[in-house]
Coordinates of C-alpha atoms and ligand atoms in Angstrom, one line a residue:
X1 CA 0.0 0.0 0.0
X2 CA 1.3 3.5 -0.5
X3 CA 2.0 6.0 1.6
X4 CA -0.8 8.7 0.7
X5 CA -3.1 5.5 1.3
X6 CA -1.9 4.4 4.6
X7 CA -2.4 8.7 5.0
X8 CA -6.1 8.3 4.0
X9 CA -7.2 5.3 5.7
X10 CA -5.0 5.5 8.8
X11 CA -5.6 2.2 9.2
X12 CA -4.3 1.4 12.3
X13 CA -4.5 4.7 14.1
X14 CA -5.8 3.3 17.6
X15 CA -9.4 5.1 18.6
X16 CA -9.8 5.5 21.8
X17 CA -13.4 4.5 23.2
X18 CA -16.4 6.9 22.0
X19 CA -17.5 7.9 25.6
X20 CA -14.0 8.9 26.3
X21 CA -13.5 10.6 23.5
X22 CA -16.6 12.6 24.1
X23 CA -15.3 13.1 27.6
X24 CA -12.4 14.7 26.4
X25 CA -14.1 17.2 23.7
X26 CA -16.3 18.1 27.1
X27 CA -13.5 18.9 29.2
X28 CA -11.7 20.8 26.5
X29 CA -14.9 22.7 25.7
X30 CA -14.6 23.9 29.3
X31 CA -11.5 24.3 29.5
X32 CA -11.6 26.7 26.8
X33 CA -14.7 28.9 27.9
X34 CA -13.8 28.9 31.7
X35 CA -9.9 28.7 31.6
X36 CA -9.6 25.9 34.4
X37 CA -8.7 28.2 37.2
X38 CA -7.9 32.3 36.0
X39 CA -5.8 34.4 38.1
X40 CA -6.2 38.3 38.0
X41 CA -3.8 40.6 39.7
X42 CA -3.4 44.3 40.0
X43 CA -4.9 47.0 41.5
X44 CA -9.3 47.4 41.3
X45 CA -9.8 44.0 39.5
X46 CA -12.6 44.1 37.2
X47 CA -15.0 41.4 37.2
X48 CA -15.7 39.2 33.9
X49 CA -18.4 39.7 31.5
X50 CA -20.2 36.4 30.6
X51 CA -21.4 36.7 27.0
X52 CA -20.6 39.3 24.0
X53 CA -22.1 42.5 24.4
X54 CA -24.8 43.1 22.2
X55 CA -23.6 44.8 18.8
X56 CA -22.7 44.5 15.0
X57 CA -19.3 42.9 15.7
X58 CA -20.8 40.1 18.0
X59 CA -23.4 39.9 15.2
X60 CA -20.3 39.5 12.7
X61 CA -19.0 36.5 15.6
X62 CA -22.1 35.1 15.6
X63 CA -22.0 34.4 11.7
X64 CA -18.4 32.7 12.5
X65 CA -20.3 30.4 14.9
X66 CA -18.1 32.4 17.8
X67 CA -21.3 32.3 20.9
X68 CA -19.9 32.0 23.9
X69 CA -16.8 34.0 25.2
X70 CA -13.9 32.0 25.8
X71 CA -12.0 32.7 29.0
X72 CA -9.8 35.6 28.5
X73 CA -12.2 37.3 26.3
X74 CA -14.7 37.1 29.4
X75 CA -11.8 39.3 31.1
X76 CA -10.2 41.3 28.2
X77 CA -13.5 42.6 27.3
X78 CA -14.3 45.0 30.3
X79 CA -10.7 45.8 30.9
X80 CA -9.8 47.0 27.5
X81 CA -13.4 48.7 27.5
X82 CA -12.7 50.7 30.5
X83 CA -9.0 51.0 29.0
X84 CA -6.9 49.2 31.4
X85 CA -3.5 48.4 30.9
X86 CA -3.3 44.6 29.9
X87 CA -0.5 41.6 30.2
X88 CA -2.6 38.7 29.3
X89 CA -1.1 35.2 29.0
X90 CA -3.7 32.2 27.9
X91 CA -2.7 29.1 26.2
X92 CA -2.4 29.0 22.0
X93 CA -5.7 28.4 20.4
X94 CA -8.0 30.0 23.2
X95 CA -8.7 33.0 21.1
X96 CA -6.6 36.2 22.3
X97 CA -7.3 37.2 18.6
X98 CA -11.2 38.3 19.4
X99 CA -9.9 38.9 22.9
X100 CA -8.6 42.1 21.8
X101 CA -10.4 43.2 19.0
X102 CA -13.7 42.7 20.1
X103 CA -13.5 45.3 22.9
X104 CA -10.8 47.6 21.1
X105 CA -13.9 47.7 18.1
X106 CA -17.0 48.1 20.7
X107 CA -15.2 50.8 22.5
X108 CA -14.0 52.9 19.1
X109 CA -17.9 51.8 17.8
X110 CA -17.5 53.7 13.9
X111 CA -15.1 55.6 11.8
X112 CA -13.8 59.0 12.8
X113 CA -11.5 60.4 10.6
X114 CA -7.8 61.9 11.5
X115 CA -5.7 58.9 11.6
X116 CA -4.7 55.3 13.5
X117 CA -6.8 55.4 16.4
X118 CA -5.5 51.5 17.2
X119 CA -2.4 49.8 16.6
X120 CA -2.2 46.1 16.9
X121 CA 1.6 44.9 16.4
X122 CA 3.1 41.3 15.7
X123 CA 6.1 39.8 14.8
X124 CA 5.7 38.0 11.7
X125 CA 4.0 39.2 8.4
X126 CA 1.8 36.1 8.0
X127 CA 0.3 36.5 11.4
X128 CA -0.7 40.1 10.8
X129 CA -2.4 39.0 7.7
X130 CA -3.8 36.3 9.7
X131 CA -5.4 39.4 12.1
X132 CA -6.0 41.8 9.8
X133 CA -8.3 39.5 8.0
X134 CA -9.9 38.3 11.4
X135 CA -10.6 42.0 11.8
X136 CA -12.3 42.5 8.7
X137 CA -14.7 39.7 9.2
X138 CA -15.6 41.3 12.3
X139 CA -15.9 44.8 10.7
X140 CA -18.1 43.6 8.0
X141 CA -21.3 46.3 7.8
X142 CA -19.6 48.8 10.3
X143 CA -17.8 52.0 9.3
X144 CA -14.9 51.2 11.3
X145 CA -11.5 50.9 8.9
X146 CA -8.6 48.6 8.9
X147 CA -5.7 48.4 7.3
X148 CA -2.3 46.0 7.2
X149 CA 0.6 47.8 6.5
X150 CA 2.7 45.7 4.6
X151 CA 5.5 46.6 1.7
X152 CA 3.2 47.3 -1.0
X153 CA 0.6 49.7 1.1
X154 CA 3.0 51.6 3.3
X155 CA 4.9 53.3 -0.2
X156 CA 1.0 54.6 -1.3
X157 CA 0.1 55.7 2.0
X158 CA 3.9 57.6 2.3
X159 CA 3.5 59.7 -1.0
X160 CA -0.6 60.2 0.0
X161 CA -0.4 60.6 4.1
X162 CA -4.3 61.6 4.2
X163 CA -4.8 58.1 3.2
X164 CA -4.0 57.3 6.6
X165 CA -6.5 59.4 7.7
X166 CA -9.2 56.6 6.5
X167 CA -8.1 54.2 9.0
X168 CA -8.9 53.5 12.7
X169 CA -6.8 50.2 13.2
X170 CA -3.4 49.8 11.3
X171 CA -2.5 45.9 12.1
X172 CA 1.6 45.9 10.8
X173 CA 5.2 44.1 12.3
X174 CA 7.4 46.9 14.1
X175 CA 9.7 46.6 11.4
X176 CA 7.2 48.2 9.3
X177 CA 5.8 50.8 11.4
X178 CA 9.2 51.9 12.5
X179 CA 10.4 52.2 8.5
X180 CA 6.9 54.8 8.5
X181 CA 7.7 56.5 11.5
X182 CA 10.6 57.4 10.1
X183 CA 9.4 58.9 7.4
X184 CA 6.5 60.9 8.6
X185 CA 3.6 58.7 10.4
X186 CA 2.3 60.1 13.4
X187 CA 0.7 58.1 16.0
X188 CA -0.3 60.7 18.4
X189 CA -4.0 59.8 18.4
X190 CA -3.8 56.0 19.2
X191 CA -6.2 55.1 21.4
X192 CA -5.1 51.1 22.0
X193 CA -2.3 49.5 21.2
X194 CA -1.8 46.0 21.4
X195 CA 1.2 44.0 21.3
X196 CA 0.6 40.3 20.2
X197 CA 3.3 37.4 20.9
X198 CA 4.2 40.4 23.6
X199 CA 7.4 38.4 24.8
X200 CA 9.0 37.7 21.3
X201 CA 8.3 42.0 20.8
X202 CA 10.4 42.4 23.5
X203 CA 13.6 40.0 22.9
X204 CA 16.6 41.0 21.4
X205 CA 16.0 42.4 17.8
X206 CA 12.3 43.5 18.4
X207 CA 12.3 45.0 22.0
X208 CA 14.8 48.8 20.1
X209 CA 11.9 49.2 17.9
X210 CA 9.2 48.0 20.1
X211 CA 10.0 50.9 22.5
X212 CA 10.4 53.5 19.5
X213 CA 6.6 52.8 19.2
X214 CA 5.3 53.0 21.9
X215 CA 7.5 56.0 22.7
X216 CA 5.7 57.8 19.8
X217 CA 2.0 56.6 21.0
X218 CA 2.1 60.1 22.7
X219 CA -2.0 60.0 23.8
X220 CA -2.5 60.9 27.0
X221 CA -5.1 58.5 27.5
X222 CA -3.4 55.4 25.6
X223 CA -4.3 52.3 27.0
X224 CA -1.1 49.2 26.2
X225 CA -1.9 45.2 26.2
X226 CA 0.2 42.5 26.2
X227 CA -1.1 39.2 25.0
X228 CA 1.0 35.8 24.3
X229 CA 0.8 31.8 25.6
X230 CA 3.7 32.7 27.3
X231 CA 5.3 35.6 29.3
X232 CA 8.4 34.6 30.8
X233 CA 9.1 36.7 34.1
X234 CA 12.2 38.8 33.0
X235 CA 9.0 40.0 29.7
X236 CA 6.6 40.8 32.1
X237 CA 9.0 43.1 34.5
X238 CA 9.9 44.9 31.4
X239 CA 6.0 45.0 30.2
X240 CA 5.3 46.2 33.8
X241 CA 7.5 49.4 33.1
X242 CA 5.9 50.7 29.8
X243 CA 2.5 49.4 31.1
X244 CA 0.3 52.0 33.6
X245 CA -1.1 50.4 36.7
X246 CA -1.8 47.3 34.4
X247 CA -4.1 44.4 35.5
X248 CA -2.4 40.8 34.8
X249 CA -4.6 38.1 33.8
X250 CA -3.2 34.4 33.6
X251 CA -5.9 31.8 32.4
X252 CA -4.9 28.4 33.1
X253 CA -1.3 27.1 34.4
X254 CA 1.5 29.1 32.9
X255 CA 3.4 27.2 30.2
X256 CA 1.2 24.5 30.2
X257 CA -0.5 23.0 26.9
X258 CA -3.9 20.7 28.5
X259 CA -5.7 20.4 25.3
X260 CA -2.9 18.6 23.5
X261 CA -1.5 14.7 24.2
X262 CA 2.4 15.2 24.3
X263 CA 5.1 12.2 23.9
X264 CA 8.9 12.3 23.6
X265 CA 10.5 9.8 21.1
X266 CA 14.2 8.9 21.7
X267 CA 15.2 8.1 17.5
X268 CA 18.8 7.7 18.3
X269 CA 20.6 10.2 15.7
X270 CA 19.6 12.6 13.1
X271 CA 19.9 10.2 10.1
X272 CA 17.7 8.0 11.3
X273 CA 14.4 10.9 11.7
X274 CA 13.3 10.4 8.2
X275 CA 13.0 6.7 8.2
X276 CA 11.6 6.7 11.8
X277 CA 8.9 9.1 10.2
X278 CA 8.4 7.5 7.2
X279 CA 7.6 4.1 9.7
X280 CA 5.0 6.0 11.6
X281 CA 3.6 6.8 8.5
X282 CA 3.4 3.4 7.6
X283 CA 2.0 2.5 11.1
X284 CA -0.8 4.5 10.7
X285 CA 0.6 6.8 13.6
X286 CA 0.1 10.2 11.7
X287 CA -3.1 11.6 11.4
X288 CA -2.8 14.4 8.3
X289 CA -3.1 17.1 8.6
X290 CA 0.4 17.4 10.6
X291 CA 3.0 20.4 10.9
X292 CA 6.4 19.1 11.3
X293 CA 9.2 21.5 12.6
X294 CA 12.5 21.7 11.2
X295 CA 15.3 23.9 13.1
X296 CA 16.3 25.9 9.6
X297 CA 15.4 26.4 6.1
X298 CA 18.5 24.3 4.4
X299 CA 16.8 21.8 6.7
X300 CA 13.2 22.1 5.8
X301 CA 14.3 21.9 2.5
X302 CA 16.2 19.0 2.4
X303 CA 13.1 17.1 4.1
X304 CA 10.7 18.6 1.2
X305 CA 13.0 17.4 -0.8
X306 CA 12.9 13.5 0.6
X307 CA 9.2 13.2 1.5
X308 CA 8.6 15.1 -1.9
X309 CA 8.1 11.5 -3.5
X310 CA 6.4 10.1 -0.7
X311 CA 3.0 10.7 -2.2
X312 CA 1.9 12.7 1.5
X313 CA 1.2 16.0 -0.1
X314 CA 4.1 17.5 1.2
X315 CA 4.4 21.6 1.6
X316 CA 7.0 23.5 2.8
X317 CA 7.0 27.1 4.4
X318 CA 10.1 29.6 5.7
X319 CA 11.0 33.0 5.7
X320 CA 13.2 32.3 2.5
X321 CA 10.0 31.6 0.2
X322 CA 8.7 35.3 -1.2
X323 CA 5.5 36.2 0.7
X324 CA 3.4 35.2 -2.6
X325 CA 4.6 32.0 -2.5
X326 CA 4.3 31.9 1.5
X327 CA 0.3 32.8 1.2
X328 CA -0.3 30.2 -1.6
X329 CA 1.4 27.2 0.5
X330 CA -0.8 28.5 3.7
X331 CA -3.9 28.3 1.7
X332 CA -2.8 25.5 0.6
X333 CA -2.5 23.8 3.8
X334 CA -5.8 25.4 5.2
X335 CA -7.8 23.9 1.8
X336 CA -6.6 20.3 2.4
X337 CA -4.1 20.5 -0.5
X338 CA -0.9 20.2 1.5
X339 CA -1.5 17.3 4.2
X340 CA 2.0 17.5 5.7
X341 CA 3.4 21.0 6.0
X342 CA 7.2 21.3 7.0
X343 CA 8.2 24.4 8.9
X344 CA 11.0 26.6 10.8
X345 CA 10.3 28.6 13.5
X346 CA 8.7 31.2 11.7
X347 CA 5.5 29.6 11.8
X348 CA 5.5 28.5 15.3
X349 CA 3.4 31.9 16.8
X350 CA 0.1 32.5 16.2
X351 CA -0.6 30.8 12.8
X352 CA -4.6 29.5 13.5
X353 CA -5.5 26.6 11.3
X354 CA -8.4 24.4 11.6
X355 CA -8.1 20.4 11.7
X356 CA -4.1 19.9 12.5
X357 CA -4.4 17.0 14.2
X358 CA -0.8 16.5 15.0
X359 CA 2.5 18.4 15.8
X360 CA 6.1 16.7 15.0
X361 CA 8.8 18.3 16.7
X362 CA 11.7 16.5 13.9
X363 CA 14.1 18.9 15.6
X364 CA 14.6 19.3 19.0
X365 CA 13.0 23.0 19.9
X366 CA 15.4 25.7 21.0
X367 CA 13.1 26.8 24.1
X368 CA 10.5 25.7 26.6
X369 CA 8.4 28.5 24.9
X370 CA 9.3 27.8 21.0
X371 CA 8.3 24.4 22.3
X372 CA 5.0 25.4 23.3
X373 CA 4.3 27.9 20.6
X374 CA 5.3 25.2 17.8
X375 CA 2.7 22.5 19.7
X376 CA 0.0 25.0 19.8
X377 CA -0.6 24.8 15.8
X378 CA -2.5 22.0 16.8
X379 CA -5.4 21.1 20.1
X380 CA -7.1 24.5 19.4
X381 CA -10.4 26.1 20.0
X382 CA -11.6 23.4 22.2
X383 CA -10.1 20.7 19.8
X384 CA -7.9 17.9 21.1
X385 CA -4.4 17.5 19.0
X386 CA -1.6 15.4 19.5
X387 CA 2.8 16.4 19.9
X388 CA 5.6 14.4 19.3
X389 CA 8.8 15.4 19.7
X390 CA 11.8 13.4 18.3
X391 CA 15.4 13.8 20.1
X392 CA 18.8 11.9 19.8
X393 CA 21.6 11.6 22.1
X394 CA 22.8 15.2 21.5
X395 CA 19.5 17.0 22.6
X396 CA 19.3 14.7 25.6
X397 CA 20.5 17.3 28.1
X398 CA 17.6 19.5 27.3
X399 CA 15.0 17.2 27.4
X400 CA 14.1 17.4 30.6
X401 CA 12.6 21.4 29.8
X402 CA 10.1 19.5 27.5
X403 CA 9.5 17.1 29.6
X404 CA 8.4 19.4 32.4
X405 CA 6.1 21.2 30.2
X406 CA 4.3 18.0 29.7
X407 CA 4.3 16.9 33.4
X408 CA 2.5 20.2 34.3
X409 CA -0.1 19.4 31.4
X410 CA -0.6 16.2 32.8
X411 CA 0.7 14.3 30.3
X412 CA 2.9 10.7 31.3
X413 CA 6.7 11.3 31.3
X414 CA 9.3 8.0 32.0
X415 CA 10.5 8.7 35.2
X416 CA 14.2 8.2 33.5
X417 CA 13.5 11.6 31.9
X418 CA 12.3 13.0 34.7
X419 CA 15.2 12.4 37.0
X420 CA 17.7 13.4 34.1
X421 CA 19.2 16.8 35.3
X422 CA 18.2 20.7 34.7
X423 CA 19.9 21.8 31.9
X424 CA 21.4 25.1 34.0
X425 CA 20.5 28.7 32.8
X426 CA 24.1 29.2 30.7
X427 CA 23.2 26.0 28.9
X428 CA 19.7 27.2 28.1
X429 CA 20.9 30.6 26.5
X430 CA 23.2 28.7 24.4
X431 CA 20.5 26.5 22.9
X432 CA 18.8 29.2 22.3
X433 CA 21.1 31.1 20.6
X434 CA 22.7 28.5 18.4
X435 CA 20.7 25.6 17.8
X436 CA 23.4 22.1 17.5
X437 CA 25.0 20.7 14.3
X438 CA 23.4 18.2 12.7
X439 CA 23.6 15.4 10.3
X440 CA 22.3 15.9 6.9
X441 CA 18.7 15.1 5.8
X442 CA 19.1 12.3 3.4
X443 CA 18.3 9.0 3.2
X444 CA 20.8 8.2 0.1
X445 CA 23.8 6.8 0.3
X446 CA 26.8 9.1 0.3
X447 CA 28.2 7.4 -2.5
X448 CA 25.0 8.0 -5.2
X449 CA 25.6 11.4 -3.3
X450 CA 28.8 12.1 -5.0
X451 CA 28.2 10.6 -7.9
X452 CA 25.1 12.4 -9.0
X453 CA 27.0 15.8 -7.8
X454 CA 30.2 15.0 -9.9
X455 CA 27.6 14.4 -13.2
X456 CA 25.9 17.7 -12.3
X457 CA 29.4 19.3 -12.3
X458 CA 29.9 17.7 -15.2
X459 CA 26.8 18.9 -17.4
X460 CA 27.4 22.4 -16.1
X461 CA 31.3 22.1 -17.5
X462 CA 29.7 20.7 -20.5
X463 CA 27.5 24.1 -20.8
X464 CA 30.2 26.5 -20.0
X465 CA 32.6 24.8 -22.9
X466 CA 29.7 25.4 -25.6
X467 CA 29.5 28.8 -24.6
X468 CA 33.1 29.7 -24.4
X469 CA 33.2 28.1 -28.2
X470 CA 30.0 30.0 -29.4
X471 CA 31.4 33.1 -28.4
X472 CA 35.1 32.0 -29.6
X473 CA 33.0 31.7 -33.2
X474 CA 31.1 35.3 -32.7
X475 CA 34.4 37.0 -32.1
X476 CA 36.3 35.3 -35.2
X477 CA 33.2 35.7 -37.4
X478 CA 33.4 39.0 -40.4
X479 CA 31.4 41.9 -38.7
X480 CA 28.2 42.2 -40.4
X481 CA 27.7 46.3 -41.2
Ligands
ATP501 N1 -15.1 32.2 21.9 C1 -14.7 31.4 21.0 N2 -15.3 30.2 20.8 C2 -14.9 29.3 19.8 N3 -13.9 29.5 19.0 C3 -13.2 30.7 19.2 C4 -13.5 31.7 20.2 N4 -12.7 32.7 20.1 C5 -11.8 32.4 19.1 N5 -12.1 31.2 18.5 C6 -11.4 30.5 17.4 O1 -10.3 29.9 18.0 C7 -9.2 29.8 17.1 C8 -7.9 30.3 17.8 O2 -8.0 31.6 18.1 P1 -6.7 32.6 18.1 O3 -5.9 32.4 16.9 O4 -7.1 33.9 18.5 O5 -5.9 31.9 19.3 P2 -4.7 32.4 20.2 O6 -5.1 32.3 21.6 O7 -4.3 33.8 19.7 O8 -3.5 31.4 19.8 P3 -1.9 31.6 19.7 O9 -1.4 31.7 21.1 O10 -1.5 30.3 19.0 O11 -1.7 32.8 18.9 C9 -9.6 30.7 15.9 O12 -9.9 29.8 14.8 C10 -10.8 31.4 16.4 O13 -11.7 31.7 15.4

């Protein structure tokens, strides 16, 4: 049988018993509207709403089949509408999206013209894309404006700057905004800004430009929110000093991931990941659609490259691919197209799509929180999804930060992993600023290796010696006048 059968009929993927099954769709259901256990801190807590207020945006939810309020959007709603300061950390997939643009759009209510009166900012391109089109859905019959501003707007809206004055929430990466600050944008009459994946806008590389933002968010009145799945401590003491008098709202266990069953697979060495991949395939172990993490782009390429043949609908997505090309592969993916999608990092935060039943970790992740990010594609909105994460002997001093990430979502660890030792704080910076060598992707032999590269040397010798003779001939040939 071939693989992209074994894919359809996942013939021995084990069910587990209906009732439990629809136990755990209850308990997830729950977990996602009431959050488990929610901890609020801060001075003059505000109590949660428990439904959508009444108006054309929740009408516009309702049409997306979005009823009931999920746990931080019973909170973020009446904070943000009474313009509190906001950190907010919830789990991937519990809808932080609606959680602030709901109340950022019922508080600004309809168009009034003289500029950005919101600013939502994230770190990659794709996810604003992702927003901006959330937003428009949820504008749909209000007079209330959005733009992205992305490469191809933000030149139009320089050379016309009253174009700007059309808009009430500009959804862009700082990178962007900073480039327009710089020549001209004003941002005085922001109202909200919001900083989604707030801890990655604040690491190294974001957190300059980040601050020359919000430094020019000169409102009196500007009200700053913080959202992410995770907000390490040394983030949030840096949030607390741009934030005013914020209120901190934690749904669930920090760095915990309940909705989603996570397992650790020891596969020896790197040259043995494909063919333990291709084996689950074979076993019926992977459920499409699946999103399998690669630490680089030479490396997601060179899996494309081997699972290209395998008949499983391969894709593959990095920041290397021109955006074009990155929108048609996530469509792709989200229309059924691509079954198995490899990625880098870059698609780890925020990316929302529907039906990824599992998450393969192929490379060790660089951090507890790229770890939880990159699961969190999958066991969304309620859903239940599925992790594994592959590591050899070389990522075996880190393991046990994965491994305590499961333990706190309950899922089973072997107790060998568990009593491995802490990987200390020196060793955890170094991962996570150089990930470790590894073996080529390849499951050919070095030998047809070598030879197929010395016969592609040899056809491009081939190529260059005719041209060098065609042009010997043009040179020695009468000039034609
Ligand atoms: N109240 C709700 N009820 C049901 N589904 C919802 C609700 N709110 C949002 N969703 C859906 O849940 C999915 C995940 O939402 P969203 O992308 O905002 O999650 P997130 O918390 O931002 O995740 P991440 O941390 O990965 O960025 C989306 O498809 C969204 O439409």
């Amino acid at each position: 049988m071939d693989a992209l059968k074994l894919l359809t009929t996942n013939v021995k993927f084990k069910h587990k018993p209906v009732e439990k099954e629809v136990e755990k769709k209850e308990e997830l259901r729950n977990e996602l509207y009431t959050g488990g256990k929610v901890k609020i801190t801060g001075s003059n807590p505000i109590d949660p709403v428990v439904e959508f207020p009444d108006c054309i945006f929740k009408e516009n939810l309702d049409k997306q089949h979005v009823d009931d309020c999920s746990a931080i959007q019973r909170y973020s709603i009446p904070i943000l509408s009474m313009k509190r300061d906001l950190l907010a950390c919830a789990p991937t997939g519990s809808g932080k999206t609606i959680a602030y643009l709901f109340p950022i759009l019922y508080s600004l209510q309809s168009h009034v013209e003289g500029g950005y009166r919101a600013l939502i900012i994230a770190p990659t391109k794709d996810l604003c894309e992702q927003i901006y089109k959330q937003a428009k859905r949820l504008t749909i019959n209000s007079s209330v404006h959005v733009t992205e501003l992305n490469k191809s707007n933000e030149k139009i809206q320089e050379k016309s700057p009253q174009l700007r004055e059309k808009y009430d929430i500009c959804i862009t990466t700082p990178m962007r905004l900073v480039h327009a600050l710089r020549s001209g944008l004003k941002l005085d009459k922001v109202e909200y800004v919001v900083m989604d994946e707030a801890d990655r806008l604040f690491e190294e590389g974001f957190v300059e430009q980040t601050d020359e933002i919000l430094s020019a968010c000169t409102h009196p009145k500007v009200c700053k929110s913080l959202f992410s799945a995770t907000l390490p401590s040394t983030v949030e003491e840096l949030a607390q000093t741009v934030a005013r008098d914020p209120l901190r709202v934690i749904v669930g266990t920090k760095d915990t991931s309940k909705s989603i069953d996570q397992k650790l697979l020891f596969v020896g060495s790197d040259t043995s990941k494909v063919v333990i991949f291709r084996q689950m395939i074979a076993n019926g172990e992977i459920k499409p659609r699946v999103v399998i993490f690669v630490q680089d782009i030479e490396r997601a390429n060179a899996l494309y490259t081997e699972l290209m043949f395998d008949e499983i609908h391969a894709g593959v997505i990095h920041g290397e691919l021109p955006e074009v090309k990155r929108e048609e592969v996530l469509n792709k993916f989200r229309h059924g197209d691509i079954w198995v999608l490899i990625a880098t990092d870059l698609l780890a935060r925020g990316i929302d799509f529907h039906g990824v039943k599992m998450v393969i970790n192929f490379d060790f992740p660089q951090s507890v929180h790229s770890y939880i990010h990159r699961i969190g594609r999958t066991g969304r909105a309620g859903h239940a999804g599925k992790a594994i994460t592959f590591f050899t002997k070389d990522d075996s001093e880190y393991v046990k930060l994965v491994a305590g990430v499961m333990k706190a979502s309950g899922c089973e660890v072997p107790e060998w992993i568990l009593s491995l030792p802490k990987p200390s704080k020196g060793m955890k910076k170094k991962l996570k600023k150089s990930p470790p060598k590894r073996k080529r992707i390849t499951t050919r032999a070095s030998y047809d290796r070598h030879k197929e590269l010395r016969k592609k040397e040899h056809i491009k010798k081939l190529k260059r010696d005719a041209s060098m003779t065609k042009q010997k001939e043009k040179e020695g040939s009468p000039k034609n006048d």
